[in-house]
């Protein structure tokens, strides 16, 4: 009788371990907030988005996007306002003033 109980416990433990392993394998990466993409539309074909702006080219001030939603990236087009309204986030641009 004890061997039958051990067999059931052994099967249950194995099934639990296999089920958990399958869950970890199938779990979508988007469920982990640390692995969620910020950039959903800008130069997605590149491994890294890098932009350069010479300070001499800025007239008065440069307003640069930090939310990755701008259609004029790397410049801010105000899209962060809709993003903040939708998500409750508080992102905004980097403003560089030229004196
Ligand atoms: Fe991205 Fe303004 S649009 S910070």
PDB file of N, CA and C and ligand atoms in Angstrom:
ATOM      1  N   UNK A   1       0.831  -1.211   0.000  1.00  0.00           N
ATOM      2  CA  UNK A   1       0.000   0.000   0.000  1.00  0.00           C
ATOM      3  C   UNK A   1       0.865   1.260   0.000  1.00  0.00           C
ATOM      4  N   UNK A   2       1.965   1.195   0.757  1.00  0.00           N
ATOM      5  CA  UNK A   2       2.860   2.354   0.865  1.00  0.00           C
ATOM      6  C   UNK A   2       3.546   2.632  -0.480  1.00  0.00           C
ATOM      7  N   UNK A   3       3.852   1.574  -1.232  1.00  0.00           N
ATOM      8  CA  UNK A   3       4.470   1.757  -2.546  1.00  0.00           C
ATOM      9  C   UNK A   3       3.534   2.483  -3.504  1.00  0.00           C
ATOM     10  N   UNK A   4       2.230   2.213  -3.423  1.00  0.00           N
ATOM     11  CA  UNK A   4       1.250   2.875  -4.295  1.00  0.00           C
ATOM     12  C   UNK A   4       1.186   4.366  -3.965  1.00  0.00           C
ATOM     13  N   UNK A   5       1.186   4.700  -2.677  1.00  0.00           N
ATOM     14  CA  UNK A   5       1.156   6.114  -2.272  1.00  0.00           C
ATOM     15  C   UNK A   5       2.412   6.838  -2.748  1.00  0.00           C
ATOM     16  N   UNK A   6       3.561   6.182  -2.613  1.00  0.00           N
ATOM     17  CA  UNK A   6       4.816   6.776  -3.079  1.00  0.00           C
ATOM     18  C   UNK A   6       4.783   6.993  -4.592  1.00  0.00           C
ATOM     19  N   UNK A   7       4.195   6.065  -5.292  1.00  0.00           N
ATOM     20  CA  UNK A   7       4.079   6.201  -6.745  1.00  0.00           C
ATOM     21  C   UNK A   7       3.223   7.408  -7.098  1.00  0.00           C
ATOM     22  N   UNK A   8       2.081   7.583  -6.411  1.00  0.00           N
ATOM     23  CA  UNK A   8       1.210   8.742  -6.663  1.00  0.00           C
ATOM     24  C   UNK A   8       1.934  10.053  -6.359  1.00  0.00           C
ATOM     25  N   UNK A   9       2.639  10.090  -5.247  1.00  0.00           N
ATOM     26  CA  UNK A   9       3.370  11.310  -4.869  1.00  0.00           C
ATOM     27  C   UNK A   9       4.448  11.597  -5.899  1.00  0.00           C
ATOM     28  N   UNK A  10       5.125  10.556  -6.324  1.00  0.00           N
ATOM     29  CA  UNK A  10       6.174  10.720  -7.320  1.00  0.00           C
ATOM     30  C   UNK A  10       5.602  11.250  -8.646  1.00  0.00           C
ATOM     31  N   UNK A  11       4.477  10.685  -9.085  1.00  0.00           N
ATOM     32  CA  UNK A  11       3.826  11.152 -10.314  1.00  0.00           C
ATOM     33  C   UNK A  11       3.346  12.597 -10.175  1.00  0.00           C
ATOM     34  N   UNK A  12       2.757  12.908  -9.049  1.00  0.00           N
ATOM     35  CA  UNK A  12       2.251  14.262  -8.833  1.00  0.00           C
ATOM     36  C   UNK A  12       3.396  15.274  -8.842  1.00  0.00           C
ATOM     37  N   UNK A  13       4.493  14.925  -8.201  1.00  0.00           N
ATOM     38  CA  UNK A  13       5.650  15.818  -8.151  1.00  0.00           C
ATOM     39  C   UNK A  13       6.216  16.027  -9.556  1.00  0.00           C
ATOM     40  N   UNK A  14       6.314  14.947 -10.315  1.00  0.00           N
ATOM     41  CA  UNK A  14       6.838  15.038 -11.687  1.00  0.00           C
ATOM     42  C   UNK A  14       5.912  15.883 -12.553  1.00  0.00           C
ATOM     43  N   UNK A  15       4.607  15.648 -12.448  1.00  0.00           N
ATOM     44  CA  UNK A  15       3.638  16.414 -13.248  1.00  0.00           C
ATOM     45  C   UNK A  15       3.714  17.895 -12.898  1.00  0.00           C
ATOM     46  N   UNK A  16       3.854  18.190 -11.621  1.00  0.00           N
ATOM     47  CA  UNK A  16       3.964  19.589 -11.181  1.00  0.00           C
ATOM     48  C   UNK A  16       5.221  20.241 -11.751  1.00  0.00           C
ATOM     49  N   UNK A  17       6.336  19.531 -11.680  1.00  0.00           N
ATOM     50  CA  UNK A  17       7.602  20.074 -12.191  1.00  0.00           C
ATOM     51  C   UNK A  17       7.528  20.285 -13.698  1.00  0.00           C
ATOM     52  N   UNK A  18       6.955  19.344 -14.429  1.00  0.00           N
ATOM     53  CA  UNK A  18       6.834  19.475 -15.887  1.00  0.00           C
ATOM     54  C   UNK A  18       5.892  20.629 -16.224  1.00  0.00           C
ATOM     55  N   UNK A  19       4.780  20.732 -15.499  1.00  0.00           N
ATOM     56  CA  UNK A  19       3.834  21.824 -15.737  1.00  0.00           C
ATOM     57  C   UNK A  19       4.469  23.184 -15.503  1.00  0.00           C
ATOM     58  N   UNK A  20       5.248  23.303 -14.453  1.00  0.00           N
ATOM     59  CA  UNK A  20       5.908  24.572 -14.158  1.00  0.00           C
ATOM     60  C   UNK A  20       6.948  24.894 -15.227  1.00  0.00           C
ATOM     61  N   UNK A  21       7.694  23.886 -15.659  1.00  0.00           N
ATOM     62  CA  UNK A  21       8.695  24.096 -16.714  1.00  0.00           C
ATOM     63  C   UNK A  21       8.019  24.552 -18.010  1.00  0.00           C
ATOM     64  N   UNK A  22       6.886  23.964 -18.358  1.00  0.00           N
ATOM     65  CA  UNK A  22       6.140  24.362 -19.564  1.00  0.00           C
ATOM     66  C   UNK A  22       5.643  25.792 -19.407  1.00  0.00           C
ATOM     67  N   UNK A  23       5.138  26.132 -18.218  1.00  0.00           N
ATOM     68  CA  UNK A  23       4.664  27.504 -17.959  1.00  0.00           C
ATOM     69  C   UNK A  23       5.797  28.515 -18.163  1.00  0.00           C
ATOM     70  N   UNK A  24       6.964  28.223 -17.613  1.00  0.00           N
ATOM     71  CA  UNK A  24       8.096  29.149 -17.753  1.00  0.00           C
ATOM     72  C   UNK A  24       8.519  29.288 -19.209  1.00  0.00           C
ATOM     73  N   UNK A  25       8.447  28.186 -19.955  1.00  0.00           N
ATOM     74  CA  UNK A  25       8.845  28.214 -21.357  1.00  0.00           C
ATOM     75  C   UNK A  25       7.841  28.987 -22.199  1.00  0.00           C
ATOM     76  N   UNK A  26       6.563  28.832 -21.934  1.00  0.00           N
ATOM     77  CA  UNK A  26       5.507  29.424 -22.762  1.00  0.00           C
ATOM     78  C   UNK A  26       5.147  30.845 -22.347  1.00  0.00           C
ATOM     79  N   UNK A  27       5.569  31.275 -21.158  1.00  0.00           N
ATOM     80  CA  UNK A  27       5.201  32.595 -20.655  1.00  0.00           C
ATOM     81  C   UNK A  27       5.695  33.673 -21.617  1.00  0.00           C
ATOM     82  N   UNK A  28       4.798  34.555 -22.022  1.00  0.00           N
ATOM     83  CA  UNK A  28       5.160  35.625 -22.950  1.00  0.00           C
ATOM     84  C   UNK A  28       6.125  36.582 -22.277  1.00  0.00           C
ATOM     85  N   UNK A  29       7.170  37.048 -23.000  1.00  0.00           N
ATOM     86  CA  UNK A  29       8.123  37.984 -22.419  1.00  0.00           C
ATOM     87  C   UNK A  29       7.473  39.290 -21.981  1.00  0.00           C
ATOM     88  N   UNK A  30       6.367  39.692 -22.624  1.00  0.00           N
ATOM     89  CA  UNK A  30       5.737  40.958 -22.271  1.00  0.00           C
ATOM     90  C   UNK A  30       5.125  40.929 -20.862  1.00  0.00           C
ATOM     91  N   UNK A  31       4.989  39.733 -20.265  1.00  0.00           N
ATOM     92  CA  UNK A  31       4.458  39.657 -18.911  1.00  0.00           C
ATOM     93  C   UNK A  31       5.472  40.177 -17.891  1.00  0.00           C
ATOM     94  N   UNK A  32       6.736  40.207 -18.278  1.00  0.00           N
ATOM     95  CA  UNK A  32       7.781  40.695 -17.388  1.00  0.00           C
ATOM     96  C   UNK A  32       8.027  42.165 -17.715  1.00  0.00           C
ATOM     97  N   UNK A  33       7.610  43.117 -16.837  1.00  0.00           N
ATOM     98  CA  UNK A  33       7.754  44.545 -17.148  1.00  0.00           C
ATOM     99  C   UNK A  33       9.188  44.944 -17.444  1.00  0.00           C
ATOM    100  N   UNK A  34      10.151  44.258 -16.847  1.00  0.00           N
ATOM    101  CA  UNK A  34      11.551  44.615 -17.082  1.00  0.00           C
ATOM    102  C   UNK A  34      11.986  44.286 -18.503  1.00  0.00           C
ATOM    103  N   UNK A  35      11.239  43.394 -19.190  1.00  0.00           N
ATOM    104  CA  UNK A  35      11.602  43.010 -20.552  1.00  0.00           C
ATOM    105  C   UNK A  35      10.721  43.658 -21.604  1.00  0.00           C
ATOM    106  N   UNK A  36       9.855  44.593 -21.207  1.00  0.00           N
ATOM    107  CA  UNK A  36       8.942  45.233 -22.137  1.00  0.00           C
ATOM    108  C   UNK A  36       9.671  46.318 -22.925  1.00  0.00           C
ATOM    109  N   UNK A  37       9.422  46.387 -24.244  1.00  0.00           N
ATOM    110  CA  UNK A  37      10.067  47.380 -25.104  1.00  0.00           C
ATOM    111  C   UNK A  37       9.534  48.775 -24.812  1.00  0.00           C
ATOM    112  N   UNK A  38      10.402  49.778 -24.884  1.00  0.00           N
ATOM    113  CA  UNK A  38       9.991  51.170 -24.841  1.00  0.00           C
ATOM    114  C   UNK A  38       9.730  51.669 -26.251  1.00  0.00           C
ATOM    115  N   UNK A  39      10.622  51.307 -27.162  1.00  0.00           N
ATOM    116  CA  UNK A  39      10.533  51.767 -28.537  1.00  0.00           C
ATOM    117  C   UNK A  39       9.667  50.806 -29.339  1.00  0.00           C
ATOM    118  N   UNK A  40       8.510  51.300 -29.810  1.00  0.00           N
ATOM    119  CA  UNK A  40       7.599  50.444 -30.577  1.00  0.00           C
ATOM    120  C   UNK A  40       7.520  50.842 -32.041  1.00  0.00           C
ATOM    121  N   UNK A  41       8.246  51.925 -32.461  1.00  0.00           N
ATOM    122  CA  UNK A  41       8.087  52.330 -33.861  1.00  0.00           C
ATOM    123  C   UNK A  41       9.307  52.976 -34.518  1.00  0.00           C
ATOM    124  N   UNK A  42      10.312  53.345 -33.780  1.00  0.00           N
ATOM    125  CA  UNK A  42      11.405  54.131 -34.359  1.00  0.00           C
ATOM    126  C   UNK A  42      12.577  53.238 -34.746  1.00  0.00           C
ATOM    127  N   UNK A  43      12.898  53.201 -36.053  1.00  0.00           N
ATOM    128  CA  UNK A  43      14.060  52.481 -36.591  1.00  0.00           C
ATOM    129  C   UNK A  43      14.172  51.076 -36.000  1.00  0.00           C
ATOM    130  N   UNK A  44      13.083  50.318 -36.069  1.00  0.00           N
ATOM    131  CA  UNK A  44      13.050  48.985 -35.459  1.00  0.00           C
ATOM    132  C   UNK A  44      13.984  48.004 -36.156  1.00  0.00           C
ATOM    133  N   UNK A  45      14.421  48.338 -37.371  1.00  0.00           N
ATOM    134  CA  UNK A  45      15.320  47.439 -38.091  1.00  0.00           C
ATOM    135  C   UNK A  45      16.761  47.533 -37.598  1.00  0.00           C
ATOM    136  N   UNK A  46      17.049  48.503 -36.740  1.00  0.00           N
ATOM    137  CA  UNK A  46      18.415  48.691 -36.244  1.00  0.00           C
ATOM    138  C   UNK A  46      18.576  48.100 -34.844  1.00  0.00           C
ATOM    139  N   UNK A  47      19.760  47.588 -34.518  1.00  0.00           N
ATOM    140  CA  UNK A  47      19.966  47.036 -33.177  1.00  0.00           C
ATOM    141  C   UNK A  47      19.992  48.109 -32.083  1.00  0.00           C
ATOM    142  N   UNK A  48      20.310  49.361 -32.476  1.00  0.00           N
ATOM    143  CA  UNK A  48      20.353  50.457 -31.505  1.00  0.00           C
ATOM    144  C   UNK A  48      20.059  51.763 -32.218  1.00  0.00           C
ATOM    145  N   UNK A  49      19.222  52.607 -31.629  1.00  0.00           N
ATOM    146  CA  UNK A  49      18.900  53.899 -32.219  1.00  0.00           C
ATOM    147  C   UNK A  49      19.833  54.943 -31.602  1.00  0.00           C
ATOM    148  N   UNK A  50      20.631  55.563 -32.460  1.00  0.00           N
ATOM    149  CA  UNK A  50      21.564  56.596 -32.002  1.00  0.00           C
ATOM    150  C   UNK A  50      21.401  57.814 -32.904  1.00  0.00           C
ATOM    151  N   UNK A  51      21.217  58.978 -32.310  1.00  0.00           N
ATOM    152  CA  UNK A  51      21.098  60.220 -33.073  1.00  0.00           C
ATOM    153  C   UNK A  51      22.121  61.218 -32.553  1.00  0.00           C
ATOM    154  N   UNK A  52      22.574  62.071 -33.456  1.00  0.00           N
ATOM    155  CA  UNK A  52      23.554  63.089 -33.101  1.00  0.00           C
ATOM    156  C   UNK A  52      23.021  64.450 -33.527  1.00  0.00           C
ATOM    157  N   UNK A  53      23.254  65.452 -32.678  1.00  0.00           N
ATOM    158  CA  UNK A  53      22.853  66.813 -33.015  1.00  0.00           C
ATOM    159  C   UNK A  53      23.978  67.738 -32.554  1.00  0.00           C
ATOM    160  N   UNK A  54      24.483  68.541 -33.471  1.00  0.00           N
ATOM    161  CA  UNK A  54      25.535  69.488 -33.101  1.00  0.00           C
ATOM    162  C   UNK A  54      24.895  70.679 -32.407  1.00  0.00           C
ATOM    163  N   UNK A  55      25.456  71.108 -31.307  1.00  0.00           N
ATOM    164  CA  UNK A  55      24.902  72.208 -30.520  1.00  0.00           C
ATOM    165  C   UNK A  55      24.842  73.489 -31.353  1.00  0.00           C
ATOM    166  N   UNK A  56      25.769  73.615 -32.308  1.00  0.00           N
ATOM    167  CA  UNK A  56      25.774  74.812 -33.151  1.00  0.00           C
ATOM    168  C   UNK A  56      24.532  74.873 -34.046  1.00  0.00           C
ATOM    169  N   UNK A  57      23.919  73.728 -34.313  1.00  0.00           N
ATOM    170  CA  UNK A  57      22.740  73.685 -35.178  1.00  0.00           C
ATOM    171  C   UNK A  57      21.451  74.049 -34.434  1.00  0.00           C
ATOM    172  N   UNK A  58      21.522  74.130 -33.105  1.00  0.00           N
ATOM    173  CA  UNK A  58      20.329  74.475 -32.325  1.00  0.00           C
ATOM    174  C   UNK A  58      20.179  75.985 -32.295  1.00  0.00           C
ATOM    175  N   UNK A  59      19.011  76.430 -32.712  1.00  0.00           N
ATOM    176  CA  UNK A  59      18.723  77.875 -32.701  1.00  0.00           C
ATOM    177  C   UNK A  59      17.772  78.146 -31.533  1.00  0.00           C
ATOM    178  N   UNK A  60      18.248  78.811 -30.515  1.00  0.00           N
ATOM    179  CA  UNK A  60      17.416  79.114 -29.342  1.00  0.00           C
ATOM    180  C   UNK A  60      17.315  77.933 -28.398  1.00  0.00           C
ATOM    181  N   UNK A  61      16.500  76.915 -28.773  1.00  0.00           N
ATOM    182  CA  UNK A  61      16.418  75.718 -27.952  1.00  0.00           C
ATOM    183  C   UNK A  61      16.084  74.508 -28.816  1.00  0.00           C
ATOM    184  N   UNK A  62      16.545  73.346 -28.359  1.00  0.00           N
ATOM    185  CA  UNK A  62      16.220  72.073 -28.994  1.00  0.00           C
ATOM    186  C   UNK A  62      15.375  71.266 -28.025  1.00  0.00           C
ATOM    187  N   UNK A  63      14.295  70.684 -28.510  1.00  0.00           N
ATOM    188  CA  UNK A  63      13.392  69.906 -27.658  1.00  0.00           C
ATOM    189  C   UNK A  63      13.436  68.461 -28.143  1.00  0.00           C
ATOM    190  N   UNK A  64      13.995  67.584 -27.334  1.00  0.00           N
ATOM    191  CA  UNK A  64      14.260  66.205 -27.739  1.00  0.00           C
ATOM    192  C   UNK A  64      13.344  65.221 -27.010  1.00  0.00           C
ATOM    193  N   UNK A  65      12.848  64.277 -27.778  1.00  0.00           N
ATOM    194  CA  UNK A  65      11.908  63.270 -27.263  1.00  0.00           C
ATOM    195  C   UNK A  65      12.618  62.272 -26.346  1.00  0.00           C
ATOM    196  N   UNK A  66      11.949  61.950 -25.249  1.00  0.00           N
ATOM    197  CA  UNK A  66      12.437  60.905 -24.344  1.00  0.00           C
ATOM    198  C   UNK A  66      11.379  59.820 -24.126  1.00  0.00           C
ATOM    199  N   UNK A  67      10.251  59.933 -24.851  1.00  0.00           N
ATOM    200  CA  UNK A  67       9.179  58.945 -24.640  1.00  0.00           C
ATOM    201  C   UNK A  67       9.096  57.915 -25.761  1.00  0.00           C
ATOM    202  N   UNK A  68       9.820  58.096 -26.836  1.00  0.00           N
ATOM    203  CA  UNK A  68       9.849  57.194 -27.982  1.00  0.00           C
ATOM    204  C   UNK A  68       8.522  57.174 -28.740  1.00  0.00           C
ATOM    205  N   UNK A  69       7.694  58.194 -28.610  1.00  0.00           N
ATOM    206  CA  UNK A  69       6.399  58.223 -29.294  1.00  0.00           C
ATOM    207  C   UNK A  69       6.356  59.263 -30.404  1.00  0.00           C
ATOM    208  N   UNK A  70       7.346  60.123 -30.497  1.00  0.00           N
ATOM    209  CA  UNK A  70       7.319  61.231 -31.430  1.00  0.00           C
ATOM    210  C   UNK A  70       7.431  60.779 -32.882  1.00  0.00           C
ATOM    211  N   UNK A  71       6.646  61.391 -33.754  1.00  0.00           N
ATOM    212  CA  UNK A  71       6.759  61.146 -35.188  1.00  0.00           C
ATOM    213  C   UNK A  71       7.930  61.899 -35.782  1.00  0.00           C
ATOM    214  N   UNK A  72       8.506  62.840 -35.027  1.00  0.00           N
ATOM    215  CA  UNK A  72       9.655  63.609 -35.490  1.00  0.00           C
ATOM    216  C   UNK A  72      10.920  63.218 -34.733  1.00  0.00           C
ATOM    217  N   UNK A  73      10.962  62.012 -34.172  1.00  0.00           N
ATOM    218  CA  UNK A  73      12.093  61.577 -33.362  1.00  0.00           C
ATOM    219  C   UNK A  73      13.412  61.845 -34.082  1.00  0.00           C
ATOM    220  N   UNK A  74      14.421  62.388 -33.455  1.00  0.00           N
ATOM    221  CA  UNK A  74      14.616  62.510 -32.010  1.00  0.00           C
ATOM    222  C   UNK A  74      14.004  63.773 -31.403  1.00  0.00           C
ATOM    223  N   UNK A  75      13.273  64.538 -32.217  1.00  0.00           N
ATOM    224  CA  UNK A  75      12.671  65.757 -31.676  1.00  0.00           C
ATOM    225  C   UNK A  75      11.289  65.473 -31.101  1.00  0.00           C
ATOM    226  N   UNK A  76      10.884  66.189 -30.089  1.00  0.00           N
ATOM    227  CA  UNK A  76       9.582  66.049 -29.456  1.00  0.00           C
ATOM    228  C   UNK A  76       8.508  66.672 -30.348  1.00  0.00           C
ATOM    229  N   UNK A  77       7.394  65.978 -30.513  1.00  0.00           N
ATOM    230  CA  UNK A  77       6.258  66.554 -31.239  1.00  0.00           C
ATOM    231  C   UNK A  77       5.022  66.664 -30.339  1.00  0.00           C
ATOM    232  N   UNK A  78       5.208  66.491 -29.037  1.00  0.00           N
ATOM    233  CA  UNK A  78       4.102  66.593 -28.086  1.00  0.00           C
ATOM    234  C   UNK A  78       3.358  65.288 -27.857  1.00  0.00           C
ATOM    235  N   UNK A  79       3.766  64.202 -28.523  1.00  0.00           N
ATOM    236  CA  UNK A  79       3.074  62.916 -28.358  1.00  0.00           C
ATOM    237  C   UNK A  79       3.137  62.391 -26.931  1.00  0.00           C
ATOM    238  N   UNK A  80       4.077  62.879 -26.151  1.00  0.00           N
ATOM    239  CA  UNK A  80       4.188  62.408 -24.765  1.00  0.00           C
ATOM    240  C   UNK A  80       2.930  62.759 -23.969  1.00  0.00           C
ATOM    241  N   UNK A  81       2.230  63.843 -24.358  1.00  0.00           N
ATOM    242  CA  UNK A  81       1.014  64.231 -23.630  1.00  0.00           C
ATOM    243  C   UNK A  81      -0.067  63.153 -23.745  1.00  0.00           C
ATOM    244  N   UNK A  82      -0.286  62.634 -24.957  1.00  0.00           N
ATOM    245  CA  UNK A  82      -1.282  61.564 -25.142  1.00  0.00           C
ATOM    246  C   UNK A  82      -0.844  60.302 -24.409  1.00  0.00           C
ATOM    247  N   UNK A  83       0.459  60.001 -24.472  1.00  0.00           N
ATOM    248  CA  UNK A  83       0.986  58.831 -23.759  1.00  0.00           C
ATOM    249  C   UNK A  83       0.740  58.973 -22.259  1.00  0.00           C
ATOM    250  N   UNK A  84       1.039  60.137 -21.710  1.00  0.00           N
ATOM    251  CA  UNK A  84       0.845  60.358 -20.271  1.00  0.00           C
ATOM    252  C   UNK A  84      -0.631  60.266 -19.886  1.00  0.00           C
ATOM    253  N   UNK A  85      -1.524  60.831 -20.733  1.00  0.00           N
ATOM    254  CA  UNK A  85      -2.958  60.763 -20.454  1.00  0.00           C
ATOM    255  C   UNK A  85      -3.455  59.320 -20.458  1.00  0.00           C
ATOM    256  N   UNK A  86      -2.933  58.518 -21.398  1.00  0.00           N
ATOM    257  CA  UNK A  86      -3.385  57.138 -21.549  1.00  0.00           C
ATOM    258  C   UNK A  86      -2.851  56.233 -20.444  1.00  0.00           C
ATOM    259  N   UNK A  87      -1.585  56.428 -20.086  1.00  0.00           N
ATOM    260  CA  UNK A  87      -0.921  55.481 -19.182  1.00  0.00           C
ATOM    261  C   UNK A  87      -0.773  55.971 -17.745  1.00  0.00           C
ATOM    262  N   UNK A  88      -0.928  57.272 -17.529  1.00  0.00           N
ATOM    263  CA  UNK A  88      -0.652  57.805 -16.202  1.00  0.00           C
ATOM    264  C   UNK A  88       0.834  58.035 -15.981  1.00  0.00           C
ATOM    265  N   UNK A  89       1.604  57.912 -17.058  1.00  0.00           N
ATOM    266  CA  UNK A  89       3.050  58.128 -16.979  1.00  0.00           C
ATOM    267  C   UNK A  89       3.332  59.627 -16.835  1.00  0.00           C
ATOM    268  N   UNK A  90       4.588  59.991 -16.658  1.00  0.00           N
ATOM    269  CA  UNK A  90       4.931  61.406 -16.488  1.00  0.00           C
ATOM    270  C   UNK A  90       6.146  61.803 -17.316  1.00  0.00           C
ATOM    271  N   UNK A  91       6.294  61.192 -18.488  1.00  0.00           N
ATOM    272  CA  UNK A  91       7.476  61.472 -19.298  1.00  0.00           C
ATOM    273  C   UNK A  91       7.325  62.795 -20.046  1.00  0.00           C
ATOM    274  N   UNK A  92       8.472  63.383 -20.374  1.00  0.00           N
ATOM    275  CA  UNK A  92       8.501  64.634 -21.110  1.00  0.00           C
ATOM    276  C   UNK A  92       9.828  64.783 -21.809  1.00  0.00           C
ATOM    277  N   UNK A  93       9.988  65.838 -22.589  1.00  0.00           N
ATOM    278  CA  UNK A  93      11.175  66.008 -23.419  1.00  0.00           C
ATOM    279  C   UNK A  93      12.390  66.498 -22.633  1.00  0.00           C
ATOM    280  N   UNK A  94      13.537  66.409 -23.299  1.00  0.00           N
ATOM    281  CA  UNK A  94      14.757  67.079 -22.834  1.00  0.00           C
ATOM    282  C   UNK A  94      14.846  68.369 -23.625  1.00  0.00           C
ATOM    283  N   UNK A  95      14.921  69.491 -22.925  1.00  0.00           N
ATOM    284  CA  UNK A  95      15.016  70.795 -23.591  1.00  0.00           C
ATOM    285  C   UNK A  95      16.438  71.326 -23.403  1.00  0.00           C
ATOM    286  N   UNK A  96      17.093  71.587 -24.527  1.00  0.00           N
ATOM    287  CA  UNK A  96      18.445  72.121 -24.492  1.00  0.00           C
ATOM    288  C   UNK A  96      18.358  73.585 -24.924  1.00  0.00           C
ATOM    289  N   UNK A  97      18.732  74.485 -24.043  1.00  0.00           N
ATOM    290  CA  UNK A  97      18.702  75.917 -24.351  1.00  0.00           C
ATOM    291  C   UNK A  97      20.080  76.373 -24.791  1.00  0.00           C
ATOM    292  N   UNK A  98      20.106  77.143 -25.830  1.00  0.00           N
ATOM    293  CA  UNK A  98      21.371  77.726 -26.305  1.00  0.00           C
ATOM    294  C   UNK A  98      21.370  79.189 -25.914  1.00  0.00           C
ATOM    295  N   UNK A  99      22.366  79.575 -25.152  1.00  0.00           N
ATOM    296  CA  UNK A  99      22.432  80.957 -24.665  1.00  0.00           C
ATOM    297  C   UNK A  99      23.297  81.789 -25.569  1.00  0.00           C
TER     298      UNK A  99
HETATM  299 FE1  LIG B   1       8.384  62.207 -26.777  1.00  0.00          FE
HETATM  300 FE2  LIG B   1       7.591  64.701 -26.382  1.00  0.00          FE
HETATM  301  S1  LIG B   1       7.031  63.371 -27.954  1.00  0.00           S
HETATM  302  S2  LIG B   1       8.943  63.551 -25.186  1.00  0.00           S
END
